[in-house]
Every structure is written in structure tokens, then in C-alpha cells.
CSV table of C-alpha atoms in Angstrom, one decimal:
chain,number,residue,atom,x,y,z
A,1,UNK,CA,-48.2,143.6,72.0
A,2,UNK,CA,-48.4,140.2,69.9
A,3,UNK,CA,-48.8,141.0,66.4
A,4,UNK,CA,-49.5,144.6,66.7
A,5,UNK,CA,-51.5,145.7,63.8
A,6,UNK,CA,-54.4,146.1,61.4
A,7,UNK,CA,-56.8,143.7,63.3
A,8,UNK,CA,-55.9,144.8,67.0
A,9,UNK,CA,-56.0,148.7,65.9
A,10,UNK,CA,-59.2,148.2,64.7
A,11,UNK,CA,-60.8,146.4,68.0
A,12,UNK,CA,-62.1,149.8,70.3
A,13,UNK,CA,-62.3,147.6,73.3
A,14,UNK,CA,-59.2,146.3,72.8
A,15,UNK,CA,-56.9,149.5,72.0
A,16,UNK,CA,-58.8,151.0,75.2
A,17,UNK,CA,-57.4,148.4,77.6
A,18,UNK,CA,-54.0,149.3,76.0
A,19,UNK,CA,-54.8,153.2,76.3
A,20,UNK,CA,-55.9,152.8,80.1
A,21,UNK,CA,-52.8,150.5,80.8
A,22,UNK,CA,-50.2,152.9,79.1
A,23,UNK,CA,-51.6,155.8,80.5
A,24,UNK,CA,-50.4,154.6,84.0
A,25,UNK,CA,-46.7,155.2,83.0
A,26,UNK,CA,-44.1,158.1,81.7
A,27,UNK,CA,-42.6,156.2,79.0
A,28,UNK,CA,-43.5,152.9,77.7
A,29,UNK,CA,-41.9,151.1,75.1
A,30,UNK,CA,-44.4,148.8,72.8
A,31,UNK,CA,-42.5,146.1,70.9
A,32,UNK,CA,-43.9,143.8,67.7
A,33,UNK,CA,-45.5,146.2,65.9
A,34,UNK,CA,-46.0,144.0,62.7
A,35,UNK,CA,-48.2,146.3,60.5
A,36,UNK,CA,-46.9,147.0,56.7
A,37,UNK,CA,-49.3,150.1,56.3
A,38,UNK,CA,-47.9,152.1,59.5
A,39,UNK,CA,-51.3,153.2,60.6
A,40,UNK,CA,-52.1,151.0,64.2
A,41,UNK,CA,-49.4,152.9,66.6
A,42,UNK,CA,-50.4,156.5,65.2
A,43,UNK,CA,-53.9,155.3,66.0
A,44,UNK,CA,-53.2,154.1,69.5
A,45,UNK,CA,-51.2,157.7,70.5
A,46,UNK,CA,-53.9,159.2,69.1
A,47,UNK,CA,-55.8,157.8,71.9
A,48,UNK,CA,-53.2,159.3,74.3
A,49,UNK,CA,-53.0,163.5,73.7
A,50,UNK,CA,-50.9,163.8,76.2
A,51,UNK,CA,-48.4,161.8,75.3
A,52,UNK,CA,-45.9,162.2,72.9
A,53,UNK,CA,-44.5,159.1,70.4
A,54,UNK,CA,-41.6,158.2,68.4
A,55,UNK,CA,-41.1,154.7,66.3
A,56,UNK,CA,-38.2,152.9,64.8
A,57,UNK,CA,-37.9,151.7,60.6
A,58,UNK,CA,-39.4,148.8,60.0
A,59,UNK,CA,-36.5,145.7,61.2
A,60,UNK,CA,-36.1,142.2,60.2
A,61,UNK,CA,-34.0,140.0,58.4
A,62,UNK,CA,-37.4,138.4,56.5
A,63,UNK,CA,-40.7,139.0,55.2
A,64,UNK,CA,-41.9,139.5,58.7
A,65,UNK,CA,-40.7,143.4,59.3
A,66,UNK,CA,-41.4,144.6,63.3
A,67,UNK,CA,-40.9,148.3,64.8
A,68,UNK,CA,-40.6,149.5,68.2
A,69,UNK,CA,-42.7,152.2,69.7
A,70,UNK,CA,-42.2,154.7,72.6
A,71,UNK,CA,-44.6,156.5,73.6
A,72,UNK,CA,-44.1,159.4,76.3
A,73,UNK,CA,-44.9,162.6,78.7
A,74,UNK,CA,-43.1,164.1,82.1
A,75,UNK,CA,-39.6,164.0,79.8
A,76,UNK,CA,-38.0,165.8,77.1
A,77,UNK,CA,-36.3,163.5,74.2
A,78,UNK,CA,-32.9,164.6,73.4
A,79,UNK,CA,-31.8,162.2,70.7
A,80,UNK,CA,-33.1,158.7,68.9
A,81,UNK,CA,-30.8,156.5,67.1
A,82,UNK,CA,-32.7,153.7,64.8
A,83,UNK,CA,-30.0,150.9,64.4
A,84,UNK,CA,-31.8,149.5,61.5
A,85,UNK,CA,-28.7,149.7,59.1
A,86,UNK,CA,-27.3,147.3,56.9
A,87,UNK,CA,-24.6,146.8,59.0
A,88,UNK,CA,-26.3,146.2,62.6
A,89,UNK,CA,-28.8,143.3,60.3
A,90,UNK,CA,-25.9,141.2,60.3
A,91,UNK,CA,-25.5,141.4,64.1
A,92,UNK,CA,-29.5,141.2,65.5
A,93,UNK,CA,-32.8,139.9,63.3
A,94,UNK,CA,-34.3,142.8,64.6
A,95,UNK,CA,-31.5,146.1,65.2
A,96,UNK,CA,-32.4,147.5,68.4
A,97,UNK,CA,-33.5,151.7,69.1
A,98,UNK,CA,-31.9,154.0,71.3
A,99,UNK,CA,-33.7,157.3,72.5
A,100,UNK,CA,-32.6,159.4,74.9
A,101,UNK,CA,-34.5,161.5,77.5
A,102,UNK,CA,-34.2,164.0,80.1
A,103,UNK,CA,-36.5,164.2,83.3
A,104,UNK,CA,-35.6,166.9,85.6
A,105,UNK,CA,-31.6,167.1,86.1
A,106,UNK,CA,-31.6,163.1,84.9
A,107,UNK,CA,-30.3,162.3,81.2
A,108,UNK,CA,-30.1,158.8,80.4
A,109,UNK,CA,-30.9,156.2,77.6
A,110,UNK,CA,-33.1,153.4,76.9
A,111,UNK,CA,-32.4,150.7,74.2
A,112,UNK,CA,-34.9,148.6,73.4
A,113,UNK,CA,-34.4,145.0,71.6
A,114,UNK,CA,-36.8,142.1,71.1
A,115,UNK,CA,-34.5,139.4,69.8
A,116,UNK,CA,-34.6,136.3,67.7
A,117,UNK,CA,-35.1,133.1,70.1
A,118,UNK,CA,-32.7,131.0,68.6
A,119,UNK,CA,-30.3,133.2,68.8
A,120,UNK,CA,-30.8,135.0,71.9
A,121,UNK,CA,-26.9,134.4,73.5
A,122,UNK,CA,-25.4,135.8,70.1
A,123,UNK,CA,-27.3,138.8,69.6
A,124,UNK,CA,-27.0,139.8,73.7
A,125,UNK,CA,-23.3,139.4,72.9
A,126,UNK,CA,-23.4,141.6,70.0
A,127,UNK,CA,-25.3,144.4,72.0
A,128,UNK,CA,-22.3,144.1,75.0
A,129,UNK,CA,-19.9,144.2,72.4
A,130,UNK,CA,-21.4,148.0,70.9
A,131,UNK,CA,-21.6,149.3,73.9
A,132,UNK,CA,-18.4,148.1,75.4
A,133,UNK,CA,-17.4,151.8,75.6
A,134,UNK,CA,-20.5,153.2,77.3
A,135,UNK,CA,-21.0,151.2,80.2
A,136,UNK,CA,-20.3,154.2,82.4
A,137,UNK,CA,-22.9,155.9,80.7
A,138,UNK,CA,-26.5,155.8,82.5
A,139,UNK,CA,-28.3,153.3,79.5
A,140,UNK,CA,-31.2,151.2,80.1
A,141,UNK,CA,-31.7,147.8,78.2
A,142,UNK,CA,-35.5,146.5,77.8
A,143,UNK,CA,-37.3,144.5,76.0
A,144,UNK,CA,-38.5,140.6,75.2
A,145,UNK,CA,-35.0,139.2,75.1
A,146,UNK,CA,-36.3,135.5,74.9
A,147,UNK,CA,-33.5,135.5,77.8
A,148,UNK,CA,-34.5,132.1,79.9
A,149,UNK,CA,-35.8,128.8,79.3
A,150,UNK,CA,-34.4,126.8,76.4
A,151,UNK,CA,-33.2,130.2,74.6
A,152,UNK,CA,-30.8,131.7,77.6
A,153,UNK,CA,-29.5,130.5,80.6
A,154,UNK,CA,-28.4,133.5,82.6
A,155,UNK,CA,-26.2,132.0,85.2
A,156,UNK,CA,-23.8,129.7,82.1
A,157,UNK,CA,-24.1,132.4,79.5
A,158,UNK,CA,-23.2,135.8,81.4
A,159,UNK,CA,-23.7,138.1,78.8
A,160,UNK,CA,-24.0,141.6,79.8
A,161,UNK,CA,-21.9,140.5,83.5
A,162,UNK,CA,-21.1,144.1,84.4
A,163,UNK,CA,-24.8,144.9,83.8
A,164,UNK,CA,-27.5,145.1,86.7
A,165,UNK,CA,-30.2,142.2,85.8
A,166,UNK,CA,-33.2,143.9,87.6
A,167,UNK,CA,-35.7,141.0,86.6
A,168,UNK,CA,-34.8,137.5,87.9
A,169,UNK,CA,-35.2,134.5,86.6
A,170,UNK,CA,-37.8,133.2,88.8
A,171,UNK,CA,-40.2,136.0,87.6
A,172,UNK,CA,-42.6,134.8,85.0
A,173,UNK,CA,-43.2,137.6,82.3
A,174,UNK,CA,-45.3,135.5,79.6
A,175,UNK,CA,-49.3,134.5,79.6
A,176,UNK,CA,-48.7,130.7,78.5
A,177,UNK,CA,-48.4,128.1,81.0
A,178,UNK,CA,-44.8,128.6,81.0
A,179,UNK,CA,-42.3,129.5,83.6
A,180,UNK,CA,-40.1,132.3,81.4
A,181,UNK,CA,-38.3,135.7,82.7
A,182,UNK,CA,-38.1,136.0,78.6
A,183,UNK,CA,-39.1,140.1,79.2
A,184,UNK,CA,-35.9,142.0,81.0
A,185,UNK,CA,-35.1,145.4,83.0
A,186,UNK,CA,-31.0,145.8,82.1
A,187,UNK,CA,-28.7,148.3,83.2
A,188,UNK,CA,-25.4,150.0,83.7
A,189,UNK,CA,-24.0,150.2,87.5
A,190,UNK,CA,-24.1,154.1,86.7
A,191,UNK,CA,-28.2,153.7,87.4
A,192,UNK,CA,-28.5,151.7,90.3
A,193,UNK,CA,-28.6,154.6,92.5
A,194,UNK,CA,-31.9,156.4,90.4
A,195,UNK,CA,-33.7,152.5,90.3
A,196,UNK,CA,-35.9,152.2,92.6
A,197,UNK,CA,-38.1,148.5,91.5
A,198,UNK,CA,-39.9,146.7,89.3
A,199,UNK,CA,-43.1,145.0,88.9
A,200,UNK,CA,-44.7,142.3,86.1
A,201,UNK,CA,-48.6,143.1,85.7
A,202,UNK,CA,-50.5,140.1,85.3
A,203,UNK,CA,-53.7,141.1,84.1
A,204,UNK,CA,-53.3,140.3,80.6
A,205,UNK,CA,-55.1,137.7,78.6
A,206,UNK,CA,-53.3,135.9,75.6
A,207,UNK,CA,-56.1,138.1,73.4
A,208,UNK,CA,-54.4,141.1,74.3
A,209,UNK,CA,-50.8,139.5,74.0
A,210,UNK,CA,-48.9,136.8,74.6
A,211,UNK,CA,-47.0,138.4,77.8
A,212,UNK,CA,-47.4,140.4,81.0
A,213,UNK,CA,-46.7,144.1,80.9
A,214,UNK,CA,-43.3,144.8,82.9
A,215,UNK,CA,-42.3,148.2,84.4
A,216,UNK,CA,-39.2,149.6,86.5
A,217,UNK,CA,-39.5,152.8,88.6
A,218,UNK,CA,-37.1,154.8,88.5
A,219,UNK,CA,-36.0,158.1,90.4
A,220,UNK,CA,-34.7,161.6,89.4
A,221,UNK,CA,-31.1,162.2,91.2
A,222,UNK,CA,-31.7,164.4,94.1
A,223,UNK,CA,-30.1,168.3,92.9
């Protein structure tokens, strides 16, 4: 949600096209949340009783501090780990967030990253490099990677190989007239058997943000 904050909490019609979009979904993770005062997400689960929500610190390198946001229902959180830390700021402009769920006898992970355009090919290498040592773990990578166009180019750069790319580049995941797979589904061989697609949902104007919703389906291994 572009600039997610003050101005867009405070538009009803607005924060109820978000409420009726979200409420399609188990979890959803919201990216650029850009508001010092830490009111607009509460405001927006609000809208959603039956879901429940978590958010990261406040991450950037500069003045312009973002969080992520998960809001969900239908699974239990186990654990959430907030990279923010001085250490991880030297590695991404914005430290990704890991939380954990479990629906029905399924445990894995999503990590979610929204990274820094120019520096798209370092950060992805940074985030292979952390979890070097979990790839047979069942983790799921999403987020606005900025990965394609003049940032990324998937097929020279290779970062994340042993990863399953679920979103190609020939999708386009942003409202402007450009051609970008920017937003990406990522993730270990372990989950391939429990993913079962992906979609990009188009019907998004560039008031309500500057790119199309994506979601993956995924299912619960049979017992």
C-alpha cells in the first residue's frame, strides 16, 4: 500500500476497499507502512475482528522509516523475528520480518522484504546468504523485491537459484504503464509440494497504490 499512513487511514472509502480485498485471504502481508505515529494499521485491523495482526519496528536506513504488517485468521503464529537490528541495517535498507505459522499439521515461515531499488541484487544476496542453512526448511519469501526491469535481471543475476520463483518475469505486478514482475512469490524446494498457484489482482488504481495485489495458494500436507 503506497505510503501507508495518516492520509490513507483517514479516507473510509478507501480503508474499506482494503478491508473487502484483505478479507478475501488467510494471511496477508501489507508492506510500506510509512506512518511515524503508529496509528493507520491498528486502524485498518480494526476493521477486520476476525483477524488477528502483528507488525515489524519501524526499518530504514534514513528519515523515511517503513514497517511490515501481517494481518491473519485460519492459523496459529508460533514465532516472529523483527530483523531490524543494527547489524542486519548494514545488510538491507529495510531488514526483513519473519513470522511463523501453523495451519492444520503445516508449520512453515514467511519472510517478507520490500528492498531498496538500487540495490536490489545485493540485498537478495544478503538474504540467500542468512538463510544458507535453512533451505530445507519450508520458508516463504514475499514482497516488492524491485526484482526486474532496470533493478534485477533474474536470468544474469541468479540469486536465490535453489529457490522456486513462483512469479515470472513476464507477469506485470505494478499500476504504471510499466512491464515489472517487481512483487515476488519465493520459496524453498521443501514447499513445492503444499503450492498450489498464484494470481496478480488487477483491480487497483494508482490512488489506492502503486501496484497490483499478489497472492499464492497454498495447501495443508495431506495427514
Amino acid at each position: 500500500l503506497r505510503v501507508f499512513g495518516k492520509s490513507k487511514a483517514s479516507n473510509p472509502k478507501l480503508m474499506q476497499f482494503y478491508a473487502d480485498k484483505i478479507d478475501d485471504y488467510n494471511i496477508i502481508v501489507i508492506q510500506e507502512i510509512r506512518d511515524e505515529e503508529q496509528n493507520a494499521f491498528p486502524k485498518l485491523c480494526a476493521m477486520l475482528p476476525e483477524y488477528n495482526c502483528i507488525a515489524s519496528s519501524r526499518a530504514g536506513t534514513t528519515s523515511s522509516k517503513e514497517q511490515y504488517g501481517i494481518i491473519f485468521k485460519d492459523a496459529q503464529l508460533i514465532s516472529q523475528t523483527d530483523w531490524n537490528t543494527p547489524d542486519h541495517n548494514a545488510e538491507f535498507e529495510r531488514a526483513p520480518f519473519e513470522a511463523t505459522f501453523q495451519s492444520k499439521n503445516w508449520k512453515f515461515t514467511i519472510i517478507t522484504i520490500h528492498t531498496k531499488p538500487q540495490d536490489v541484487s545485493r540485498e537478495l544476496q544478503n538474504l540467500e546468504t542468512l538463510l544458507k542453512e535453512r533451505e530445507n526448511e519450508e520458508i516463504i519469501i514475499l514482497g516488492d523485491l524491485n526484482a526486474d526491469c532496470d533493478y534485477y535481471g533474474q536470468e544474469d543475476e541468479k540469486k536465490l537459484s535453489n529457490w522456486v520463483w513462483e512469479i515470472p518475469q513476464t507477469e506485470d505486478t505494478t499500476v504504471s504503464n510499466t512491464n515489472c514482475a517487481y512483487d515476488r512469490i519465493i520459496h524453498t524446494k521443501s514447499v513445492s509440494d503444499n503450492f498450489a498457484g498464484y494470481g496478480v489482482m488487477r483491480d487497483v488504481d494508482k490512488n489506492q497504490s502503486d501496484h497490483y495485489l499478489i497472492w499464492g495458494k497454498f495447501k495443508s500436507p495431506a495427514n
